[in-house]
Amino acid sequence: MAIESPFKGFIPELDVEKEKMRWEQLFKVFSEPEPKIGHTPRNEVWRKNKSVLWHYPAKQKKYEIPLFFVYSLFNKPYILDIAPKASVIEGLTNMGYEVYLLDWGSPGYEDKKMGLDTYIEKYLRTAVKRAIRHSGAEEITLIGYCLGGTIASIYTSIADEPIKNLIVATVPIDFNPFIGPDQWAEGMRQGDINIDRFIDVYGVVPPQLVEGMFRAIGAPIYFTNYTMLLSRAHDQRYVDKWRRMNRWTLDQVPFAGEAYKQLANDLYKENKLVKGELMIGNKKVDLKNITANLYVVSGSRDNLILEEQSKPLMDLASSEDKTYVSVEAGHVSLALSGLFAKIVDQWASSRSNQL
């Protein structure tokens, strides 16, 4: 007499082909070369030290005013051009925009004295001028992502250059809200954590420490990343996307010491940007000086930048034309699909002088 297993109906039947695909894909992840990134055609316009200004021509130019991307100093900007059909830059060039991107590069020990003043006045300002000259346009649109949005907002408030539109996404403006261990925030603001002494020793913040900081903020999500790979390794499209994202996540860059001091002390600790007390060179940064058309984009599932960190820009800027939108996306996922390109186009198309 056959005995029926007590687990019948509880344990699913094994799909041999699916399991074979899963383990083959996992083997490839850890044995094959890293996937290629940055596929959209581009050309170099200008270079200074480690920084490069890239131009991505429109597939068929439709708008007079070009888009100029300012990315964060923490990460490499190829997240904006990470894969075919999932590239923000490719999407926008296909829509008819001329696109420029300032790649800050990776600072070395010799760049330890580079502060936000240097990045904004000697790099960003010069790059914007070059982009305007190269494009033949009379005005330009700045698009700042994450800390790049903070830098773009600071620059716009003191710029003499003709900035018609300012678009910022997942941008920290008010640094009082803090994502991370409460002890970090309290220690930094009470002076118990002295970042200056660390910087004086190392010169630059090592990329391993930058990666560690992001892991500490989103630790559960970091490990879930590998769990999701294991569960979906049979899906070749998912694995390809995962590999590109994993490469970018681990590909951190050093952070110039003086700039990090300003970020930690003037922004995180003193919140000078919102208070109107931040100085860039001999210029006081007053966000009320921003009169460009303004578009602020937040992600409702952003685990790094809270909406309440971005929203204050809407009240601080003097722009007559300003829009705020919260979309169903995370801090990084916003840039991983065609979503961000569509969001930019929906707003910028009527403000970019269609040809």
mmCIF file of C-alpha atoms in Angstrom:
data_model
loop_
_atom_site.group_PDB
_atom_site.id
_atom_site.type_symbol
_atom_site.label_atom_id
_atom_site.label_comp_id
_atom_site.label_asym_id
_atom_site.label_seq_id
_atom_site.Cartn_x
_atom_site.Cartn_y
_atom_site.Cartn_z
ATOM 1 C CA MET A 1 0.000 0.000 0.000
ATOM 2 C CA ALA A 2 1.487 3.360 -1.116
ATOM 3 C CA ILE A 3 1.879 6.023 1.548
ATOM 4 C CA GLU A 4 1.024 9.519 0.386
ATOM 5 C CA SER A 5 3.559 12.160 1.336
ATOM 6 C CA PRO A 6 2.285 14.556 4.019
ATOM 7 C CA PHE A 7 3.974 17.408 2.122
ATOM 8 C CA LYS A 8 2.013 16.886 -1.097
ATOM 9 C CA GLY A 9 0.498 20.162 -2.223
ATOM 10 C CA PHE A 10 2.908 22.199 -0.097
ATOM 11 C CA ILE A 11 6.158 21.699 -2.013
ATOM 12 C CA PRO A 12 5.975 22.893 -5.645
ATOM 13 C CA GLU A 13 7.225 20.666 -8.401
ATOM 14 C CA LEU A 14 10.784 21.386 -9.454
ATOM 15 C CA ASP A 15 11.093 23.098 -12.857
ATOM 16 C CA VAL A 16 14.355 21.600 -14.073
ATOM 17 C CA GLU A 17 14.808 23.968 -17.026
ATOM 18 C CA LYS A 18 14.123 26.997 -14.855
ATOM 19 C CA GLU A 19 16.616 25.854 -12.230
ATOM 20 C CA LYS A 20 19.212 25.120 -14.898
ATOM 21 C CA MET A 21 18.806 28.641 -16.286
ATOM 22 C CA ARG A 22 18.976 30.132 -12.795
ATOM 23 C CA TRP A 23 22.332 28.598 -11.944
ATOM 24 C CA GLU A 24 23.794 29.241 -15.388
ATOM 25 C CA GLN A 25 22.929 32.935 -15.048
ATOM 26 C CA LEU A 26 24.355 33.093 -11.520
ATOM 27 C CA PHE A 27 27.601 31.584 -12.775
ATOM 28 C CA LYS A 28 27.802 34.232 -15.504
ATOM 29 C CA VAL A 29 27.244 37.054 -12.993
ATOM 30 C CA PHE A 30 30.362 36.124 -11.058
ATOM 31 C CA SER A 31 32.562 34.832 -13.887
ATOM 32 C CA GLU A 32 32.007 37.001 -16.964
ATOM 33 C CA PRO A 33 33.387 40.525 -17.572
ATOM 34 C CA GLU A 34 31.338 43.478 -16.374
ATOM 35 C CA PRO A 35 28.608 44.605 -18.795
ATOM 36 C CA LYS A 36 29.297 47.547 -21.072
ATOM 37 C CA ILE A 37 27.780 50.882 -20.070
ATOM 38 C CA GLY A 38 27.530 54.309 -21.721
ATOM 39 C CA HIS A 39 26.336 53.294 -25.188
ATOM 40 C CA THR A 40 24.688 56.530 -26.433
ATOM 41 C CA PRO A 41 26.874 58.282 -29.068
ATOM 42 C CA ARG A 42 28.748 61.249 -27.595
ATOM 43 C CA ASN A 43 31.707 63.549 -28.166
ATOM 44 C CA GLU A 44 34.028 65.424 -25.845
ATOM 45 C CA VAL A 45 33.553 69.199 -25.776
ATOM 46 C CA TRP A 46 35.832 70.310 -22.952
ATOM 47 C CA ARG A 47 38.137 68.827 -20.313
ATOM 48 C CA LYS A 48 39.653 70.170 -17.097
ATOM 49 C CA ASN A 49 41.697 68.053 -14.704
ATOM 50 C CA LYS A 50 39.606 64.850 -14.303
ATOM 51 C CA SER A 51 36.329 66.410 -15.448
ATOM 52 C CA VAL A 52 34.893 66.044 -18.954
ATOM 53 C CA LEU A 53 31.976 67.779 -20.656
ATOM 54 C CA TRP A 54 30.182 65.355 -22.980
ATOM 55 C CA HIS A 55 27.771 66.211 -25.782
ATOM 56 C CA TYR A 56 25.085 63.741 -26.861
ATOM 57 C CA PRO A 57 23.613 64.903 -30.199
ATOM 58 C CA ALA A 58 19.874 64.738 -30.741
ATOM 59 C CA LYS A 59 18.802 61.986 -33.093
ATOM 60 C CA GLN A 60 16.723 64.582 -34.908
ATOM 61 C CA LYS A 61 16.953 68.010 -33.271
ATOM 62 C CA LYS A 62 13.524 69.287 -32.250
ATOM 63 C CA TYR A 63 14.306 71.858 -29.538
ATOM 64 C CA GLU A 64 16.517 74.927 -29.514
ATOM 65 C CA ILE A 65 17.384 74.926 -25.814
ATOM 66 C CA PRO A 66 19.775 72.098 -24.805
ATOM 67 C CA LEU A 67 19.673 70.064 -21.587
ATOM 68 C CA PHE A 68 22.695 70.119 -19.284
ATOM 69 C CA PHE A 69 23.001 67.343 -16.654
ATOM 70 C CA VAL A 70 24.690 67.972 -13.305
ATOM 71 C CA TYR A 71 25.148 64.722 -11.416
ATOM 72 C CA SER A 72 26.154 63.958 -7.825
ATOM 73 C CA LEU A 73 29.755 64.030 -6.613
ATOM 74 C CA PHE A 74 29.200 60.703 -4.820
ATOM 75 C CA ASN A 75 28.610 58.444 -7.824
ATOM 76 C CA LYS A 76 29.536 58.040 -11.466
ATOM 77 C CA PRO A 77 26.976 59.528 -13.868
ATOM 78 C CA TYR A 78 26.666 56.524 -16.200
ATOM 79 C CA ILE A 79 23.507 55.575 -14.299
ATOM 80 C CA LEU A 80 21.901 58.076 -16.702
ATOM 81 C CA ASP A 81 23.064 56.021 -19.702
ATOM 82 C CA ILE A 82 23.211 52.551 -18.227
ATOM 83 C CA ALA A 83 21.564 50.365 -20.867
ATOM 84 C CA PRO A 84 19.775 50.528 -24.237
ATOM 85 C CA LYS A 85 16.077 51.370 -23.836
ATOM 86 C CA ALA A 86 16.681 52.136 -20.141
ATOM 87 C CA SER A 87 18.860 55.206 -20.689
ATOM 88 C CA VAL A 88 17.676 58.649 -19.616
ATOM 89 C CA ILE A 89 20.084 60.326 -22.033
ATOM 90 C CA GLU A 90 19.195 58.060 -24.961
ATOM 91 C CA GLY A 91 15.514 58.698 -24.334
ATOM 92 C CA LEU A 92 15.955 62.476 -24.399
ATOM 93 C CA THR A 93 18.159 62.504 -27.516
ATOM 94 C CA ASN A 94 15.539 60.330 -29.249
ATOM 95 C CA MET A 95 12.938 62.927 -28.270
ATOM 96 C CA GLY A 96 14.914 65.648 -30.055
ATOM 97 C CA TYR A 97 16.986 67.280 -27.288
ATOM 98 C CA GLU A 98 20.658 68.162 -27.468
ATOM 99 C CA VAL A 99 22.098 66.812 -24.195
ATOM 100 C CA TYR A 100 25.245 67.768 -22.297
ATOM 101 C CA LEU A 101 26.666 66.012 -19.242
ATOM 102 C CA LEU A 102 29.432 67.206 -16.934
ATOM 103 C CA ASP A 103 31.296 64.139 -15.671
ATOM 104 C CA TRP A 104 33.181 65.306 -12.556
ATOM 105 C CA GLY A 105 35.639 62.419 -12.751
ATOM 106 C CA SER A 106 37.396 60.765 -9.792
ATOM 107 C CA PRO A 107 39.429 63.141 -7.614
ATOM 108 C CA GLY A 108 42.812 62.025 -6.324
ATOM 109 C CA TYR A 109 44.805 63.033 -3.259
ATOM 110 C CA GLU A 110 46.149 65.985 -5.216
ATOM 111 C CA ASP A 111 42.579 67.330 -5.453
ATOM 112 C CA LYS A 112 42.000 67.386 -1.688
ATOM 113 C CA LYS A 113 41.702 71.196 -1.615
ATOM 114 C CA MET A 114 38.881 71.260 -4.172
ATOM 115 C CA GLY A 115 35.811 72.694 -2.464
ATOM 116 C CA LEU A 116 32.272 73.325 -3.635
ATOM 117 C CA ASP A 117 33.517 76.790 -4.630
ATOM 118 C CA THR A 118 35.969 75.249 -7.105
ATOM 119 C CA TYR A 119 33.489 72.737 -8.473
ATOM 120 C CA ILE A 120 30.858 75.416 -9.074
ATOM 121 C CA GLU A 121 32.885 78.444 -10.132
ATOM 122 C CA LYS A 122 35.755 76.859 -12.074
ATOM 123 C CA TYR A 123 34.156 73.685 -13.411
ATOM 124 C CA LEU A 124 30.372 73.966 -13.644
ATOM 125 C CA ARG A 125 30.261 77.624 -14.699
ATOM 126 C CA THR A 126 32.925 77.108 -17.377
ATOM 127 C CA ALA A 127 31.248 73.928 -18.636
ATOM 128 C CA VAL A 128 27.875 75.688 -18.947
ATOM 129 C CA LYS A 129 29.495 78.494 -20.938
ATOM 130 C CA ARG A 130 31.142 75.941 -23.236
ATOM 131 C CA ALA A 131 27.856 74.083 -23.729
ATOM 132 C CA ILE A 132 26.027 77.294 -24.628
ATOM 133 C CA ARG A 133 28.761 78.241 -27.099
ATOM 134 C CA HIS A 134 28.951 74.734 -28.558
ATOM 135 C CA SER A 135 25.178 74.458 -29.013
ATOM 136 C CA GLY A 136 24.741 77.959 -30.431
ATOM 137 C CA ALA A 137 21.784 78.415 -28.082
ATOM 138 C CA GLU A 138 21.001 81.607 -26.199
ATOM 139 C CA GLU A 139 19.743 79.813 -23.080
ATOM 140 C CA ILE A 140 20.120 76.442 -21.393
ATOM 141 C CA THR A 141 18.241 74.020 -19.146
ATOM 142 C CA LEU A 142 20.034 72.615 -16.104
ATOM 143 C CA ILE A 143 19.024 69.169 -14.782
ATOM 144 C CA GLY A 144 20.435 68.271 -11.387
ATOM 145 C CA TYR A 145 20.108 64.779 -9.902
ATOM 146 C CA CYS A 146 20.532 64.145 -6.149
ATOM 147 C CA LEU A 147 23.472 66.213 -4.817
ATOM 148 C CA GLY A 148 23.896 67.385 -8.409
ATOM 149 C CA GLY A 149 20.526 69.101 -7.962
ATOM 150 C CA THR A 150 21.826 70.871 -4.855
ATOM 151 C CA ILE A 151 24.892 72.044 -6.776
ATOM 152 C CA ALA A 152 22.748 73.110 -9.762
ATOM 153 C CA SER A 153 20.438 75.086 -7.442
ATOM 154 C CA ILE A 154 23.365 76.827 -5.741
ATOM 155 C CA TYR A 155 24.911 77.688 -9.096
ATOM 156 C CA THR A 156 21.637 78.959 -10.562
ATOM 157 C CA SER A 157 21.212 81.324 -7.613
ATOM 158 C CA ILE A 158 24.555 83.023 -8.341
ATOM 159 C CA ALA A 159 24.846 82.496 -12.109
ATOM 160 C CA ASP A 160 25.247 85.234 -14.678
ATOM 161 C CA GLU A 161 24.728 82.699 -17.460
ATOM 162 C CA PRO A 162 21.285 82.486 -19.156
ATOM 163 C CA ILE A 163 19.585 79.562 -17.393
ATOM 164 C CA LYS A 164 15.999 79.365 -18.610
ATOM 165 C CA ASN A 165 14.916 76.167 -16.842
ATOM 166 C CA LEU A 166 16.070 74.385 -13.699
ATOM 167 C CA ILE A 167 15.004 70.769 -13.191
ATOM 168 C CA VAL A 168 16.038 68.991 -9.990
ATOM 169 C CA ALA A 169 15.252 65.407 -9.020
ATOM 170 C CA THR A 170 15.625 63.665 -5.635
ATOM 171 C CA VAL A 171 17.386 66.811 -4.431
ATOM 172 C CA PRO A 172 18.433 67.615 -0.851
ATOM 173 C CA ILE A 173 17.827 71.310 -0.128
ATOM 174 C CA ASP A 174 16.793 71.251 3.529
ATOM 175 C CA PHE A 175 19.378 69.106 5.322
ATOM 176 C CA ASN A 176 17.617 69.109 8.668
ATOM 177 C CA PRO A 177 15.596 65.932 7.958
ATOM 178 C CA PHE A 178 18.062 63.056 8.116
ATOM 179 C CA ILE A 179 17.870 59.478 6.830
ATOM 180 C CA GLY A 180 20.202 57.222 8.754
ATOM 181 C CA PRO A 181 21.032 56.334 12.355
ATOM 182 C CA ASP A 182 19.861 59.072 14.748
ATOM 183 C CA GLN A 183 23.223 58.891 16.494
ATOM 184 C CA TRP A 184 24.937 60.021 13.283
ATOM 185 C CA ALA A 185 22.833 63.150 12.991
ATOM 186 C CA GLU A 186 23.135 63.985 16.680
ATOM 187 C CA GLY A 187 26.852 63.295 16.725
ATOM 188 C CA MET A 188 27.496 65.462 13.679
ATOM 189 C CA ARG A 189 25.371 68.376 14.856
ATOM 190 C CA GLN A 190 26.713 68.251 18.416
ATOM 191 C CA GLY A 191 30.293 68.118 17.175
ATOM 192 C CA ASP A 192 30.982 64.620 18.530
ATOM 193 C CA ILE A 193 31.745 63.439 14.986
ATOM 194 C CA ASN A 194 34.601 65.566 13.669
ATOM 195 C CA ILE A 195 34.915 64.942 9.944
ATOM 196 C CA ASP A 196 37.644 67.598 9.572
ATOM 197 C CA ARG A 197 40.260 65.539 11.399
ATOM 198 C CA PHE A 198 39.511 62.504 9.242
ATOM 199 C CA ILE A 199 39.808 64.575 6.039
ATOM 200 C CA ASP A 200 43.062 66.165 7.188
ATOM 201 C CA VAL A 201 44.579 62.679 7.415
ATOM 202 C CA TYR A 202 43.158 61.085 4.267
ATOM 203 C CA GLY A 203 42.834 64.132 1.988
ATOM 204 C CA VAL A 204 39.909 62.545 0.156
ATOM 205 C CA VAL A 205 37.075 60.303 1.363
ATOM 206 C CA PRO A 206 37.984 56.814 0.062
ATOM 207 C CA PRO A 207 35.399 55.147 -2.219
ATOM 208 C CA GLN A 208 35.156 52.190 0.176
ATOM 209 C CA LEU A 209 33.944 54.536 2.907
ATOM 210 C CA VAL A 210 31.438 56.168 0.558
ATOM 211 C CA GLU A 211 30.061 52.720 -0.285
ATOM 212 C CA GLY A 212 29.950 51.837 3.413
ATOM 213 C CA MET A 213 27.933 54.953 4.242
ATOM 214 C CA PHE A 214 25.286 54.101 1.654
ATOM 215 C CA ARG A 215 25.186 50.481 2.861
ATOM 216 C CA ALA A 216 24.644 51.659 6.453
ATOM 217 C CA ILE A 217 21.740 53.886 5.401
ATOM 218 C CA GLY A 218 19.991 51.220 3.343
ATOM 219 C CA ALA A 219 21.404 47.964 4.763
ATOM 220 C CA PRO A 220 18.242 45.826 4.464
ATOM 221 C CA ILE A 221 17.802 46.868 0.845
ATOM 222 C CA TYR A 222 21.437 46.082 0.066
ATOM 223 C CA PHE A 223 21.089 42.428 1.073
ATOM 224 C CA THR A 224 17.660 42.151 -0.544
ATOM 225 C CA ASN A 225 19.455 42.962 -3.786
ATOM 226 C CA TYR A 226 21.242 39.593 -3.733
ATOM 227 C CA THR A 227 18.123 37.788 -2.582
ATOM 228 C CA MET A 228 16.240 39.140 -5.590
ATOM 229 C CA LEU A 229 19.061 38.029 -7.889
ATOM 230 C CA LEU A 230 18.841 34.480 -6.550
ATOM 231 C CA SER A 231 15.064 34.360 -6.907
ATOM 232 C CA ARG A 232 15.005 35.794 -10.443
ATOM 233 C CA ALA A 233 18.269 34.495 -11.900
ATOM 234 C CA HIS A 234 16.327 32.474 -14.480
ATOM 235 C CA ASP A 235 15.186 35.775 -16.071
ATOM 236 C CA GLN A 236 17.987 36.846 -18.413
ATOM 237 C CA ARG A 237 16.638 40.390 -18.863
ATOM 238 C CA TYR A 238 16.440 40.893 -15.107
ATOM 239 C CA VAL A 239 19.963 39.551 -14.610
ATOM 240 C CA ASP A 240 21.358 41.922 -17.228
ATOM 241 C CA LYS A 241 19.673 44.877 -15.511
ATOM 242 C CA TRP A 242 20.878 43.642 -12.108
ATOM 243 C CA ARG A 243 24.475 43.363 -13.293
ATOM 244 C CA ARG A 244 24.514 46.911 -14.629
ATOM 245 C CA MET A 245 22.972 48.264 -11.462
ATOM 246 C CA ASN A 246 25.320 46.263 -9.247
ATOM 247 C CA ARG A 247 28.342 47.534 -11.175
ATOM 248 C CA TRP A 248 27.232 51.135 -10.671
ATOM 249 C CA THR A 249 26.428 50.607 -6.970
ATOM 250 C CA LEU A 250 29.906 49.250 -6.250
ATOM 251 C CA ASP A 251 31.672 51.739 -8.541
ATOM 252 C CA GLN A 252 31.920 54.584 -6.029
ATOM 253 C CA VAL A 253 34.281 57.514 -6.466
ATOM 254 C CA PRO A 254 36.487 59.296 -3.916
ATOM 255 C CA PHE A 255 35.138 62.576 -2.542
ATOM 256 C CA ALA A 256 37.436 65.626 -2.510
ATOM 257 C CA GLY A 257 38.258 66.487 1.096
ATOM 258 C CA GLU A 258 37.486 70.201 1.127
ATOM 259 C CA ALA A 259 34.173 69.690 -0.660
ATOM 260 C CA TYR A 260 33.203 67.004 1.848
ATOM 261 C CA LYS A 261 34.035 69.323 4.736
ATOM 262 C CA GLN A 262 31.694 71.935 3.293
ATOM 263 C CA LEU A 263 28.998 69.341 2.685
ATOM 264 C CA ALA A 264 29.266 67.981 6.244
ATOM 265 C CA ASN A 265 29.680 71.273 8.078
ATOM 266 C CA ASP A 266 27.888 73.936 6.029
ATOM 267 C CA LEU A 267 25.000 71.815 4.739
ATOM 268 C CA TYR A 268 24.405 68.797 7.010
ATOM 269 C CA LYS A 269 25.466 70.391 10.292
ATOM 270 C CA GLU A 270 24.602 74.073 9.868
ATOM 271 C CA ASN A 271 21.915 73.803 7.126
ATOM 272 C CA LYS A 272 23.238 77.067 5.675
ATOM 273 C CA LEU A 273 21.624 76.620 2.258
ATOM 274 C CA VAL A 274 18.076 76.948 3.613
ATOM 275 C CA LYS A 275 19.112 79.670 6.058
ATOM 276 C CA GLY A 276 20.662 81.759 3.265
ATOM 277 C CA GLU A 277 24.071 81.722 4.961
ATOM 278 C CA LEU A 278 26.079 79.604 2.505
ATOM 279 C CA MET A 279 29.034 81.321 0.835
ATOM 280 C CA ILE A 280 30.499 80.267 -2.509
ATOM 281 C CA GLY A 281 33.684 82.254 -2.912
ATOM 282 C CA ASN A 282 32.729 85.803 -2.034
ATOM 283 C CA LYS A 283 29.091 85.327 -3.032
ATOM 284 C CA LYS A 284 26.258 84.637 -0.616
ATOM 285 C CA VAL A 285 23.912 81.938 -1.880
ATOM 286 C CA ASP A 286 20.300 83.097 -1.734
ATOM 287 C CA LEU A 287 17.885 80.676 -3.365
ATOM 288 C CA LYS A 288 15.431 83.555 -3.783
ATOM 289 C CA ASN A 289 17.654 84.670 -6.646
ATOM 290 C CA ILE A 290 16.440 81.679 -8.686
ATOM 291 C CA THR A 291 14.008 83.021 -11.281
ATOM 292 C CA ALA A 292 14.383 80.276 -13.910
ATOM 293 C CA ASN A 293 11.372 78.097 -14.633
ATOM 294 C CA LEU A 294 11.547 75.463 -11.884
ATOM 295 C CA TYR A 295 10.590 71.779 -11.875
ATOM 296 C CA VAL A 296 11.151 69.712 -8.695
ATOM 297 C CA VAL A 297 10.756 65.918 -8.882
ATOM 298 C CA SER A 298 10.662 63.593 -5.864
ATOM 299 C CA GLY A 299 10.307 59.831 -5.570
ATOM 300 C CA SER A 300 7.623 58.627 -3.177
ATOM 301 C CA ARG A 301 9.713 55.499 -2.471
ATOM 302 C CA ASP A 302 13.043 57.324 -2.152
ATOM 303 C CA ASN A 303 14.974 55.828 0.782
ATOM 304 C CA LEU A 304 17.800 58.393 0.635
ATOM 305 C CA ILE A 305 16.218 61.819 0.050
ATOM 306 C CA LEU A 306 12.904 62.629 1.714
ATOM 307 C CA GLU A 307 10.278 64.731 -0.021
ATOM 308 C CA GLU A 308 10.475 67.263 2.827
ATOM 309 C CA GLN A 309 14.137 67.792 1.915
ATOM 310 C CA SER A 310 13.206 68.805 -1.643
ATOM 311 C CA LYS A 311 9.939 70.710 -1.213
ATOM 312 C CA PRO A 312 11.433 73.822 0.476
ATOM 313 C CA LEU A 313 12.973 74.856 -2.848
ATOM 314 C CA MET A 314 9.460 75.552 -4.120
ATOM 315 C CA ASP A 315 8.974 78.264 -1.500
ATOM 316 C CA LEU A 316 12.533 79.577 -1.483
ATOM 317 C CA ALA A 317 12.846 80.148 -5.257
ATOM 318 C CA SER A 318 11.318 83.268 -6.812
ATOM 319 C CA SER A 319 10.384 81.540 -10.067
ATOM 320 C CA GLU A 320 6.957 82.471 -11.403
ATOM 321 C CA ASP A 321 6.717 79.180 -13.283
ATOM 322 C CA LYS A 322 7.352 76.358 -10.816
ATOM 323 C CA THR A 323 6.025 72.816 -10.561
ATOM 324 C CA TYR A 324 6.409 70.084 -7.966
ATOM 325 C CA VAL A 325 5.676 66.420 -8.663
ATOM 326 C CA SER A 326 6.048 63.223 -6.650
ATOM 327 C CA VAL A 327 6.310 60.050 -8.724
ATOM 328 C CA GLU A 328 6.099 56.375 -7.782
ATOM 329 C CA ALA A 329 9.815 55.624 -7.840
ATOM 330 C CA GLY A 330 12.859 55.167 -5.641
ATOM 331 C CA HIS A 331 16.042 57.227 -5.506
ATOM 332 C CA VAL A 332 17.802 55.168 -8.163
ATOM 333 C CA SER A 333 14.919 53.472 -9.963
ATOM 334 C CA LEU A 334 13.787 56.882 -11.239
ATOM 335 C CA ALA A 335 16.901 56.916 -13.439
ATOM 336 C CA LEU A 336 16.796 53.252 -14.428
ATOM 337 C CA SER A 337 13.739 53.271 -16.659
ATOM 338 C CA GLY A 338 12.369 55.501 -19.349
ATOM 339 C CA LEU A 339 10.291 57.230 -16.667
ATOM 340 C CA PHE A 340 12.600 60.150 -15.920
ATOM 341 C CA ALA A 341 13.128 61.018 -19.580
ATOM 342 C CA LYS A 342 9.345 61.116 -20.054
ATOM 343 C CA ILE A 343 8.900 63.266 -16.943
ATOM 344 C CA VAL A 344 11.517 65.732 -18.165
ATOM 345 C CA ASP A 345 10.011 65.857 -21.651
ATOM 346 C CA GLN A 346 6.457 66.407 -20.412
ATOM 347 C CA TRP A 347 7.562 69.572 -18.623
ATOM 348 C CA ALA A 348 10.507 70.797 -20.713
ATOM 349 C CA SER A 349 8.989 70.365 -24.181
ATOM 350 C CA SER A 350 6.858 73.513 -23.844
ATOM 351 C CA ARG A 351 9.785 75.462 -22.330
ATOM 352 C CA SER A 352 12.584 74.542 -24.766
ATOM 353 C CA ASN A 353 11.677 76.590 -27.873
ATOM 354 C CA GLN A 354 10.501 73.922 -30.301
ATOM 355 C CA LEU A 355 12.010 74.354 -33.781
#
